[in-house]
Short mmCIF file of C-alpha atoms and ligand atoms in Angstrom, two decimals:
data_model
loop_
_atom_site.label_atom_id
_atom_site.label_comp_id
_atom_site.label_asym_id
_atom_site.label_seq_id
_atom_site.Cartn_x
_atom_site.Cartn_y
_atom_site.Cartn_z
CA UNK A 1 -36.10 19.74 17.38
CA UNK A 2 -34.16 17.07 14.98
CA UNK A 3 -37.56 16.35 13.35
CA UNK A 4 -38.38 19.76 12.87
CA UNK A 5 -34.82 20.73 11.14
CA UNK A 6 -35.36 17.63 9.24
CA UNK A 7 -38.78 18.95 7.71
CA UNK A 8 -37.49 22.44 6.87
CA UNK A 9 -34.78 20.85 4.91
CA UNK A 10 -36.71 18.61 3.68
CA UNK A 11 -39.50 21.31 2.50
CA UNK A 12 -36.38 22.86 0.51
CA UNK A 13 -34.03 19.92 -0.60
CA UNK A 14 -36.54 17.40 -1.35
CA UNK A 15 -34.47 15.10 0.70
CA UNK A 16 -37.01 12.30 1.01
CA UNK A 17 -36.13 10.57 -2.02
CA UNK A 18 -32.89 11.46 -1.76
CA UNK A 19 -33.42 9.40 2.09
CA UNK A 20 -35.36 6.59 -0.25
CA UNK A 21 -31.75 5.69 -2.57
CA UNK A 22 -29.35 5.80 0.30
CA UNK A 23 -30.93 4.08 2.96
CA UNK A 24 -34.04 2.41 1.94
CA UNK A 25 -31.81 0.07 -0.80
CA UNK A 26 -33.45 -3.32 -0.09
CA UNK A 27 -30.88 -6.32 0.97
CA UNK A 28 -32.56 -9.98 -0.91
CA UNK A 29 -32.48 -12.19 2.49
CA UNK A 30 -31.71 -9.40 4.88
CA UNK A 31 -28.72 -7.55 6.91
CA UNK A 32 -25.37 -9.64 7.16
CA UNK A 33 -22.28 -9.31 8.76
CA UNK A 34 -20.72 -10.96 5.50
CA UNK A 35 -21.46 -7.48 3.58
CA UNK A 36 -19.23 -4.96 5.69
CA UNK A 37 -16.30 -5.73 3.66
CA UNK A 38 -16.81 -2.81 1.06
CA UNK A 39 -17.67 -0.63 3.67
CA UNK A 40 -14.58 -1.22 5.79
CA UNK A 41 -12.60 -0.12 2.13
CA UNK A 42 -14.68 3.00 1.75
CA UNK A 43 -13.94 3.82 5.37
CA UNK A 44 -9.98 3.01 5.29
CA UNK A 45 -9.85 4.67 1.82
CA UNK A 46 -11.12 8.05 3.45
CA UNK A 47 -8.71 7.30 6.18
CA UNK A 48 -5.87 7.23 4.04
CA UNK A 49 -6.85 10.54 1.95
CA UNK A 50 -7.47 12.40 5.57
CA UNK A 51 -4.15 11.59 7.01
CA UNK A 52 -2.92 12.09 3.55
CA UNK A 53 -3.35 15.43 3.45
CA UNK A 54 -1.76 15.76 7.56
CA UNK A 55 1.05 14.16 5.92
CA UNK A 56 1.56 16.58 2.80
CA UNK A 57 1.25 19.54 5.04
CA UNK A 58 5.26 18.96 5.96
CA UNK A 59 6.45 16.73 3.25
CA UNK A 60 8.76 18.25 0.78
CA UNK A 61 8.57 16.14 -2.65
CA UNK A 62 12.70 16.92 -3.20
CA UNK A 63 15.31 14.32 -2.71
CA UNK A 64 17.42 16.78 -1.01
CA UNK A 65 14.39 17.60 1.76
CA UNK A 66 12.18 14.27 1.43
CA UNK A 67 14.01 12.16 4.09
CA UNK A 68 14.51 15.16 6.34
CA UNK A 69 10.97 16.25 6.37
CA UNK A 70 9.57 12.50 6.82
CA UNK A 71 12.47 13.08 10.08
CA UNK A 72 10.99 15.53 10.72
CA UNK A 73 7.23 14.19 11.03
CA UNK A 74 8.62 11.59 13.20
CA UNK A 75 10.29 13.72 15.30
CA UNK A 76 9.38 17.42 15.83
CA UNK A 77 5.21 17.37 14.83
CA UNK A 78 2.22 16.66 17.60
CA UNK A 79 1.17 13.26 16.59
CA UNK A 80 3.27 12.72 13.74
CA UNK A 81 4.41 9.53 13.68
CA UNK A 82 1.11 9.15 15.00
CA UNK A 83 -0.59 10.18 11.59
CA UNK A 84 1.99 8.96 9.52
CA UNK A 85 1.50 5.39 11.28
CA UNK A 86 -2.51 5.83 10.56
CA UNK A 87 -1.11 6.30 7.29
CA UNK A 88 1.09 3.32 6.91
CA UNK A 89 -1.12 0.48 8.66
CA UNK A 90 -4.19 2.15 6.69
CA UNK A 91 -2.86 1.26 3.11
CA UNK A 92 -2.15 -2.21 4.95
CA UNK A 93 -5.60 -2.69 6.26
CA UNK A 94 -7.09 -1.18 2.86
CA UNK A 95 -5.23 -4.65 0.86
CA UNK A 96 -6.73 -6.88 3.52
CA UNK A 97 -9.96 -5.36 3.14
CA UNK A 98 -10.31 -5.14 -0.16
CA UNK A 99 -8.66 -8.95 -0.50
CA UNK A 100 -11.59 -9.95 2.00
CA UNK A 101 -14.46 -7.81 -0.19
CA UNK A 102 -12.71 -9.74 -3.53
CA UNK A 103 -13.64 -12.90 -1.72
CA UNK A 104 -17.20 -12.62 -0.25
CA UNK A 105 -18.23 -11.47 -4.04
CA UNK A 106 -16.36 -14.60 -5.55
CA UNK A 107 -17.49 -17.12 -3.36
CA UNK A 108 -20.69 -15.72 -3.57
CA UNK A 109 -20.86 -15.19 -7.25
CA UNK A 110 -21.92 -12.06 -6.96
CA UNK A 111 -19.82 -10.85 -9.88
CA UNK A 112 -22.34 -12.83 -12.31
CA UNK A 113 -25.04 -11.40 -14.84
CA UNK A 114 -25.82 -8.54 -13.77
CA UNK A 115 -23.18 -7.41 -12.00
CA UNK A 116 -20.26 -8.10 -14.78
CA UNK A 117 -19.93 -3.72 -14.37
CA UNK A 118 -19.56 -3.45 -11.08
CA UNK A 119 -16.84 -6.33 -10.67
CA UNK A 120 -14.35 -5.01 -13.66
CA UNK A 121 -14.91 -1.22 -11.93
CA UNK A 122 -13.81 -3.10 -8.94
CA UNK A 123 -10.66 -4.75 -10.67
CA UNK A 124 -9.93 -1.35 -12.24
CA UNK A 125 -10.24 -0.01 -8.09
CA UNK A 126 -7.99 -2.93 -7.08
CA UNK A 127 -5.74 -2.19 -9.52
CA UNK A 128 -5.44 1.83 -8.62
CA UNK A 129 -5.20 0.27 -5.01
CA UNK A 130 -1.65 -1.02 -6.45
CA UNK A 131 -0.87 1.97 -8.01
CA UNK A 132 -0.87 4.18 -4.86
CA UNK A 133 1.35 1.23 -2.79
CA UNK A 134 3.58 1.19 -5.52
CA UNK A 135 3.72 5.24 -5.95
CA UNK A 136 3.52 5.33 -1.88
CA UNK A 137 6.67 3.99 -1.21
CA UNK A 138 9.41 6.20 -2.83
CA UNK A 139 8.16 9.45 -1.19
CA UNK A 140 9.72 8.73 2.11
CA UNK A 141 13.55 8.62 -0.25
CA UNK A 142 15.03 6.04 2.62
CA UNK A 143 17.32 3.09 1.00
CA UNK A 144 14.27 0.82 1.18
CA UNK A 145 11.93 3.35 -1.03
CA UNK A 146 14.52 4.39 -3.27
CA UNK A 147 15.89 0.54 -3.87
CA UNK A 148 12.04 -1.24 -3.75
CA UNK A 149 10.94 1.46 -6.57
CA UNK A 150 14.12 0.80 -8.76
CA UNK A 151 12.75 -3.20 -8.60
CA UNK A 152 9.46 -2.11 -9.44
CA UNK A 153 10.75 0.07 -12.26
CA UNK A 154 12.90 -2.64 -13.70
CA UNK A 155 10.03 -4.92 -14.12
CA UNK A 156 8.12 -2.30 -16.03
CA UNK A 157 11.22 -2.21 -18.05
CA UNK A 158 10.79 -6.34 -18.96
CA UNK A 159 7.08 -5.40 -20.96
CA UNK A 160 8.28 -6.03 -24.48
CA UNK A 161 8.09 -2.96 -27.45
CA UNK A 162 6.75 -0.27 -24.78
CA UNK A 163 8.86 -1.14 -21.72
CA UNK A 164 11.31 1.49 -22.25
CA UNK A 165 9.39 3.97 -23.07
CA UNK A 166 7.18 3.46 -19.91
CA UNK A 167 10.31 3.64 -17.58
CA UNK A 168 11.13 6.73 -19.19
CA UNK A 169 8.16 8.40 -18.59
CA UNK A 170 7.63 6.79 -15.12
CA UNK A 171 11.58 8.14 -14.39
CA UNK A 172 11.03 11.21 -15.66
CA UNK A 173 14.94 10.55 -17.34
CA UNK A 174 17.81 8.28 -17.84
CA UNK A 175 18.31 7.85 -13.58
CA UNK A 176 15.70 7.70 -10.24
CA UNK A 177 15.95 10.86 -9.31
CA UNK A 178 14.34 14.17 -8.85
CA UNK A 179 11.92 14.04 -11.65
CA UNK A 180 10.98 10.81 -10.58
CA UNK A 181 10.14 11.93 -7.24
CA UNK A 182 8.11 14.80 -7.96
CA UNK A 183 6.22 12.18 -10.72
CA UNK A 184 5.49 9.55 -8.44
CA UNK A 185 4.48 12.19 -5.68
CA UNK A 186 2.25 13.97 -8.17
CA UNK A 187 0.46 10.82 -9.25
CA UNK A 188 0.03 9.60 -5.50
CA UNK A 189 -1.84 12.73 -4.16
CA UNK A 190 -3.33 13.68 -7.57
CA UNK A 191 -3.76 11.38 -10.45
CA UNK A 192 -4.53 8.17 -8.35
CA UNK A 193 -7.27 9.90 -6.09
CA UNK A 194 -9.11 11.88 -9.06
CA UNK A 195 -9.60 8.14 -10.90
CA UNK A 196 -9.88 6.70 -7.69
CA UNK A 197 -12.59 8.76 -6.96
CA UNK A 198 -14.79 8.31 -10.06
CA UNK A 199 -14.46 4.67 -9.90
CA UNK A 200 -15.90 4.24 -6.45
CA UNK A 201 -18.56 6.48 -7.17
CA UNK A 202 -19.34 4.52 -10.54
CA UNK A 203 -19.13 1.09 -8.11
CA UNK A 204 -21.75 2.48 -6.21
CA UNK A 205 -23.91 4.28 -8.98
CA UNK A 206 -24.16 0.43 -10.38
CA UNK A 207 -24.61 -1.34 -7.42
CA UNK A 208 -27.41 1.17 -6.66
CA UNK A 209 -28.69 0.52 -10.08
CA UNK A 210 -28.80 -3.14 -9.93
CA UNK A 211 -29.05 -3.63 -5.86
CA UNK A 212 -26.92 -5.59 -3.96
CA UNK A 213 -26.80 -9.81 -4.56
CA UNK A 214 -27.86 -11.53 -1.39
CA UNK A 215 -27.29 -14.86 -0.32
CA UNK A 216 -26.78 -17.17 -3.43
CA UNK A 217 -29.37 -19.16 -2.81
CA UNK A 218 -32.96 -18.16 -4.51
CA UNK A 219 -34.93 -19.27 -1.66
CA UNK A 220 -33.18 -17.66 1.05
CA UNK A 221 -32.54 -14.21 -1.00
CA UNK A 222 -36.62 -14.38 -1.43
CA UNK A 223 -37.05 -15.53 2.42
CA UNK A 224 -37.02 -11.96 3.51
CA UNK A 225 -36.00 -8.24 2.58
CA UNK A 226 -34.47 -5.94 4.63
CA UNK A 227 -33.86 -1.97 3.91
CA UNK A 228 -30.03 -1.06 4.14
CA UNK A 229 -31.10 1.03 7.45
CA UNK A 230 -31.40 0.42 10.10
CA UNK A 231 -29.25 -3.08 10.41
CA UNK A 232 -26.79 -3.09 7.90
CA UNK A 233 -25.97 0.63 8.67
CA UNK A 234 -25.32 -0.52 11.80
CA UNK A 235 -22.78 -3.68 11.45
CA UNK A 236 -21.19 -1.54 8.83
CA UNK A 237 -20.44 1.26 11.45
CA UNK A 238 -19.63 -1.39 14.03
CA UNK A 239 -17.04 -2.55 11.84
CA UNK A 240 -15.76 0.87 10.04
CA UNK A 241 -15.11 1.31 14.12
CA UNK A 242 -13.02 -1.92 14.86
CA UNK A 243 -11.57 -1.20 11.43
CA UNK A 244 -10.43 1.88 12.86
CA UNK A 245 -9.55 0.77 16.51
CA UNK A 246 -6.79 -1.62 15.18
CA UNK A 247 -5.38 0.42 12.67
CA UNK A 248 -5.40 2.87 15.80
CA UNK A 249 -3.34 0.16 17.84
CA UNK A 250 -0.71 -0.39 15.47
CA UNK A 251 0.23 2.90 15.05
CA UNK A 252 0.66 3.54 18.27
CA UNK A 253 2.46 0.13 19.28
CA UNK A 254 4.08 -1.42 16.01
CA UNK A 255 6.86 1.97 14.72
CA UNK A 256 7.01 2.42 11.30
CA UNK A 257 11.11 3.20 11.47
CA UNK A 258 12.84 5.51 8.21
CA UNK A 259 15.90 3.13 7.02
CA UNK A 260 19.32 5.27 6.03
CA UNK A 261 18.57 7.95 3.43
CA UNK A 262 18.50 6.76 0.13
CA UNK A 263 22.25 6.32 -1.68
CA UNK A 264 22.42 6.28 -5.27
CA UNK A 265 25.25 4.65 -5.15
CA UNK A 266 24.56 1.72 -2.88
CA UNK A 267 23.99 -1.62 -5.41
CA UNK A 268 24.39 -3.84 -2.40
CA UNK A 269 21.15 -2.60 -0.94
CA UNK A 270 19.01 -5.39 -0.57
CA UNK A 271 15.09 -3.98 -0.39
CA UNK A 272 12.15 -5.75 1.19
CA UNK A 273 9.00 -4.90 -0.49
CA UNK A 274 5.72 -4.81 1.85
CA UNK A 275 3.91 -7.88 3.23
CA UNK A 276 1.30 -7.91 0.23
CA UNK A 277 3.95 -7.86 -2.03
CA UNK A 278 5.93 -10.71 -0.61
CA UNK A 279 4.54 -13.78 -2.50
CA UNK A 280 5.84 -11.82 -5.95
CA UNK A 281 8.64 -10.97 -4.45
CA UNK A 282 9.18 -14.46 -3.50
CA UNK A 283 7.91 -15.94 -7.31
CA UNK A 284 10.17 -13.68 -8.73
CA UNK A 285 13.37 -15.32 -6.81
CA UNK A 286 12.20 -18.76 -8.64
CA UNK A 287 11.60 -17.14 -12.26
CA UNK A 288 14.82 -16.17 -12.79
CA UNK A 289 16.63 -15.93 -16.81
CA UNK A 290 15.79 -14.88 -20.37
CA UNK A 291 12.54 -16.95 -20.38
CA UNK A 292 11.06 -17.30 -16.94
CA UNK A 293 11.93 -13.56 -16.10
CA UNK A 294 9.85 -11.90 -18.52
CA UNK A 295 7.11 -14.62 -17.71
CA UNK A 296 7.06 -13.32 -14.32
CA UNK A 297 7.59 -9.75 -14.85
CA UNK A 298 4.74 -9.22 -17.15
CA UNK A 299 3.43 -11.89 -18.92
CA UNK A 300 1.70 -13.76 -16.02
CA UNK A 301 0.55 -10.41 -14.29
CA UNK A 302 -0.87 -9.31 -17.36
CA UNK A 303 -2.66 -13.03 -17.77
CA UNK A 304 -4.34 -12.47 -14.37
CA UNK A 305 -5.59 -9.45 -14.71
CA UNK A 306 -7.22 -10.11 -18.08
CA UNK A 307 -8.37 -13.14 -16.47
CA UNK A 308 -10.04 -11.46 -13.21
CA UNK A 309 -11.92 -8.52 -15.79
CA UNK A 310 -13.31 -11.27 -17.66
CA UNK A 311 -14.33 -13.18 -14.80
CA UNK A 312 -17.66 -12.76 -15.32
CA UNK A 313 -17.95 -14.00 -19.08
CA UNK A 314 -15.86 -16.83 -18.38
CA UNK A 315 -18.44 -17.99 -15.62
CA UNK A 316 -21.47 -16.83 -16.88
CA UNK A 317 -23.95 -19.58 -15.56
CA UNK A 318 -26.43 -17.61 -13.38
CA UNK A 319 -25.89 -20.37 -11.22
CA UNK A 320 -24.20 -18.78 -7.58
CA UNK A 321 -24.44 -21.46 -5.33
CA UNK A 322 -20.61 -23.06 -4.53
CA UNK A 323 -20.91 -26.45 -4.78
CA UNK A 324 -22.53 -26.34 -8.36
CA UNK A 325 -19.15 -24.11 -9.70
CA UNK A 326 -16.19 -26.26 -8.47
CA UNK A 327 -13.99 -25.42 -11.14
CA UNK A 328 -13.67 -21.60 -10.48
CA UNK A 329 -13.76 -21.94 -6.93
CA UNK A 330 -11.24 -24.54 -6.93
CA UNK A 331 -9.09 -22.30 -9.44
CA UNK A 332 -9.59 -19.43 -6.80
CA UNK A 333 -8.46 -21.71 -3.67
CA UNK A 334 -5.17 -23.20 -6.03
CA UNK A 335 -4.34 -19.29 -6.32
CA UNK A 336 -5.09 -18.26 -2.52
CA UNK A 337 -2.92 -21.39 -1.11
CA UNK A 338 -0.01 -20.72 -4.13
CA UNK A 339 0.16 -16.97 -2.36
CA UNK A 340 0.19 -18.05 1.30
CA UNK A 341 2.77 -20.68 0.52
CA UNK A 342 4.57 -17.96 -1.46
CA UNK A 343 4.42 -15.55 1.72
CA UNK A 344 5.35 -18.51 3.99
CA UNK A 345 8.63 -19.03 2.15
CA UNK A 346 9.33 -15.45 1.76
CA UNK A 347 9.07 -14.77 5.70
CA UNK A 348 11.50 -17.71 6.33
CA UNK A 349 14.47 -16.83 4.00
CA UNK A 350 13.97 -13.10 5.17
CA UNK A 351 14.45 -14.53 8.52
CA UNK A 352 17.26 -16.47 7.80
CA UNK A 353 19.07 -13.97 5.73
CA UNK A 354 21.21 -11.60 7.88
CA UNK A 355 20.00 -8.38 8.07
CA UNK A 356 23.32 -6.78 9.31
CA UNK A 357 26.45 -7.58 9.54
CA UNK A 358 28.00 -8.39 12.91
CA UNK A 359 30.88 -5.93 12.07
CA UNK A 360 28.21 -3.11 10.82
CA UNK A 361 26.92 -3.78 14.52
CA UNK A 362 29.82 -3.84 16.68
CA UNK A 363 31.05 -0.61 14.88
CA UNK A 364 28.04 1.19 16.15
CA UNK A 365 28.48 -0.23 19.39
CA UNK A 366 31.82 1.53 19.20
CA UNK A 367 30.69 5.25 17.65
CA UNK A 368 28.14 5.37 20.28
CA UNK A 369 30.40 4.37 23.50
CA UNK A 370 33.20 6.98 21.85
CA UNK A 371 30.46 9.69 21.45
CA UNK A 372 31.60 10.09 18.60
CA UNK A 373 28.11 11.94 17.28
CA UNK A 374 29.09 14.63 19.45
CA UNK A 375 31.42 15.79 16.64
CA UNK A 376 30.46 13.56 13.78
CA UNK A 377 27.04 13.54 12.15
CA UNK A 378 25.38 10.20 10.49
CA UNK A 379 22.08 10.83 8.47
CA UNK A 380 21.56 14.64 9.82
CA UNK A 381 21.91 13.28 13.84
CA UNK A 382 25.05 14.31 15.83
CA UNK A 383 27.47 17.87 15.47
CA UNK A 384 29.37 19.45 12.96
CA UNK A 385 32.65 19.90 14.29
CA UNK A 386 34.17 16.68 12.42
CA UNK A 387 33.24 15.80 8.54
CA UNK A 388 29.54 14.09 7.92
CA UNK A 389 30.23 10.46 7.81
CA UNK A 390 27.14 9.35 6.29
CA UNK A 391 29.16 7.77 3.64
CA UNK A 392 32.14 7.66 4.74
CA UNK A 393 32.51 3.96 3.76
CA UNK A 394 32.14 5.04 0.22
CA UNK A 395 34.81 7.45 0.29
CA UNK A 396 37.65 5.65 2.40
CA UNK A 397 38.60 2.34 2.66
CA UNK A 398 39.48 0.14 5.44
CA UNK A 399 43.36 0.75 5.22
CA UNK A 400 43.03 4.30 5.16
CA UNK A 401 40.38 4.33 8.23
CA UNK A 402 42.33 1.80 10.38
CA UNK A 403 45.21 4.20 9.41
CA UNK A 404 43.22 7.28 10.52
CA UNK A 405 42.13 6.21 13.62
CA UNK A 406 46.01 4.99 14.82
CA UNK A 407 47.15 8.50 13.62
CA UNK A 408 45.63 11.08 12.15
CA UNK A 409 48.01 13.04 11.79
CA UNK A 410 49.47 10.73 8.51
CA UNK A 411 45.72 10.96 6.88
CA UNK A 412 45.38 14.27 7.40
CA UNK A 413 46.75 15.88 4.37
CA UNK A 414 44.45 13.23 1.71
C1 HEC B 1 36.31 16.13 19.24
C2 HEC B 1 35.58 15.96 17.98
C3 HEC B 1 35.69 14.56 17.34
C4 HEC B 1 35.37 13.35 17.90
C5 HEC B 1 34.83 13.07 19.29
C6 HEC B 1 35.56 12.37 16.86
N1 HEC B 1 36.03 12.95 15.72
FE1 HEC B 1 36.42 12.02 13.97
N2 HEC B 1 37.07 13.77 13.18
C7 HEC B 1 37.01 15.00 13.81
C8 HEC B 1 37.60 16.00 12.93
C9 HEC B 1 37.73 17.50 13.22
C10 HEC B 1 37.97 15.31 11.75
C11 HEC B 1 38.66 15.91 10.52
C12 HEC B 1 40.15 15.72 10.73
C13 HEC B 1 40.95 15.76 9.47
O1 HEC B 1 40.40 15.87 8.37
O2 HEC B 1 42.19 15.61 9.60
C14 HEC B 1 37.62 13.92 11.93
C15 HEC B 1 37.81 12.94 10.98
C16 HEC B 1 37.32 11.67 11.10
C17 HEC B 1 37.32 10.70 10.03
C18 HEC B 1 37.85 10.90 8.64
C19 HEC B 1 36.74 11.45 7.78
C20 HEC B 1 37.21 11.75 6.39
O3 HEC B 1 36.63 11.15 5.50
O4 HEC B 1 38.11 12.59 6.24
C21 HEC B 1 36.76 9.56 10.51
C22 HEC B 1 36.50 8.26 9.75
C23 HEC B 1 36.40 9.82 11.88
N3 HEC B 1 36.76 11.10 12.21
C24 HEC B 1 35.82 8.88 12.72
C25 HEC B 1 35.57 9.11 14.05
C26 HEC B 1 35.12 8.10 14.96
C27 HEC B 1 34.79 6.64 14.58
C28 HEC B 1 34.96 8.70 16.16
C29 HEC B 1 34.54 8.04 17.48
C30 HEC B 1 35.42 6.98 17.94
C31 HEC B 1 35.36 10.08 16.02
N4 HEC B 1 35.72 10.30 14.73
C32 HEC B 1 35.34 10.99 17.05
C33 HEC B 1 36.52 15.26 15.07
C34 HEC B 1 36.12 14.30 15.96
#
């Protein structure tokens, strides 16, 4: 029945070479488990752009209806947090993929002659990577997004002659605000995935064109052959699946909570940038004043990724096998323990550092054993009889509260 569909298809769409590109691609030295790594990206790529869209059915791209409708995702839509925990974790998984894929091609030297195209389309796909986490995290407008984004826009700021002019257009005006979100929304759901797009489909036009680099050794690559189907089809699916199972399991155990909604007004706000930001968060802490700042800010970023496009002319020596290139991978395993170190120290002081303040916490010990929501609303939850108090603490001051609260009868006419 199958084969017979096939054929009439086939008699029409000329799919047999079509059947010859995709799956007959030969592997030098055969199937490997050590290959899924660019297949797990494609797969949590797609992942991300399906629950993407889920997602932009009920956000709202405002600052006055952002939070609310991310609330509302959470709280009132089948499987919300649900998708928008896919969502989260995905991006997550899609950095540790790709960091994994990065590897296996530089320890293999697979990046060398004649694959320098297909590694800078990859930096250039690592790079737009960045640029939706970065663009990703304002939309939900919580302290955290709005605070995390101002940090990110400040550094922009520290690129000497064009710095200003990039915040501008990346702010849309003077402040983060409403232009800004609708910019950085824009560019997340339509910019990033248009480029995003043609880049994968040029990293796979090349690596069709030049085939895939096997084992770097020249007598095991011309041990054997193997066609792309029916093994390595197969351990790609089997780990596009686990891929997906544990992505699966932390959005259903590990929540994905909205902080307060973001306050203009709040310097003190202390942000914590994602877990694959850490170890820059953490370098920035140590490169600190007129010199090291802008060092850190722009001028080492900007070193590495000039240095990771031209990779491949650096370290041209058709050579692949590790132990004849100790220099690069030694350069490589400096960098990888400098950012695990970095992430190390970053969790500790995070851990240390208090995230609330006793008082903060014994006061909403108190407005919850008062019921005081049943009149008061915080952040859109409780009633309306009494005034919002969402911030309140910018508007009164201790005297006058502790004042209030003996009688309020003496406030009342402030
Ligand atoms: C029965 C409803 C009700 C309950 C319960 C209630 N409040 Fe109020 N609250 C009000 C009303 C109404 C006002 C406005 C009174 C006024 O302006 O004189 C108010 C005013 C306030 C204000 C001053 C707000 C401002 O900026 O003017 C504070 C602070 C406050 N309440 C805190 C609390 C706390 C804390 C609790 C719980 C211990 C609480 N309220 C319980 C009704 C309530």
């Amino acid at each position: 029945m199958l084969s017979r569909l096939y054929a009439w298809l086939d008699s029409r769409l000329k799919l047999e070479p079509v059947k010859e590109t995709l799956l007959d691609e030969p592997i030098p030295g055969g199937a490997s488990w050590i290959y899924v790594f660019g297949s797990a990206t494609l797969f949590l790529f797609f992942l991300q752009a399906i629950t993407g869209m889920f997602l932009a059915v009920y956000y709202a791209p405002t600052p006055d209806h952002a939070y609310d409708s991310i609330r509302y995702i959470e709280t009132q839509v089948l499987f919300g947090p649900f998708v928008r925990g896919l969502h989260h974790w995905g991006a997550s998984a899609m950095v540790v993929a790709i960091g994994l894929h990065m590897l296996q091609v530089f320890l293999y030297g697979a990046y060398k002659p004649p694959r320098e195209l297909m590694w800078m389309v990859g930096v250039l796909l690592l790079l737009l990577t960045m640029g939706f986490a970065f663009t990703g995290y304002l939309p939900p407008w919580d302290q955290n997004a709005y605070w995390a984004t101002q940090v990110g826009i400040n550094m922009v700021g520290s690129v000497p002659f064009v710095g200003t002019f990039l915040v501008r257009v990346m702010r849309g005006g003077d402040t983060l605000g409403a232009l800004t979100l609708s910019r950085f929304f824009a560019v997340h759901i339509l910019f990033l995935p248009a480029a995003i797009m043609v880049l994968i489909a040029l990293h796979m036009f090349i690596l069709r064109r030049v085939g895939p680099a096997g084992p770097w050794s020249k007598e095991r690559a011309a041990q054997s052959r193997e066609a792309f189907y029916p093994r390595q089809v197969f351990m790609d699916a089997v780990v596009m699946l686990g891929v997906f199972l544990v992505v699966v399991m932390l959005a259903l155990l590990v929540p994905f909570p909205l902080t307060d909604k973001a306050n203009p007004s709040d310097h003190n706000f202390i942000p914590v940038p994602e877990w694959y930001f850490l170890f820059y968060y953490q370098f920035l802490k140590y490169m600190e004043g007129p010199v090291l700042g802008p060092i850190a800010t722009w001028v080492l970023p900007g070193a590495f990724i000039a240095l990771l496009l031209a990779l491949p002319f650096l370290d041209p020596h058709h050579e692949r096998e590790p132990a004849s290139r100790p220099l690069v991978l030694g350069v490589g395993a400096a960098f990888l323990v400098g950012v695990f170190v970095l992430i190390g120290l970053s969790v500790r002081d995070l851990q240390a550092m208090k995230r609330t303040d006793p008082a903060v916490v014994s006061g909403k010990a108190l407005y919850e054993r008062f019921g005081c929501m049943g009149c008061h609303r915080i952040h859109g939850e409780g009633g309306a009889v009494g005034p919002d108090l969402s911030y309140v603490g910018d508007q009164r001051d201790r005297d006058w509260l502790i004042k209030h609260f003996r009688d309020p009868q003496s406030t009342s006419l402030s």
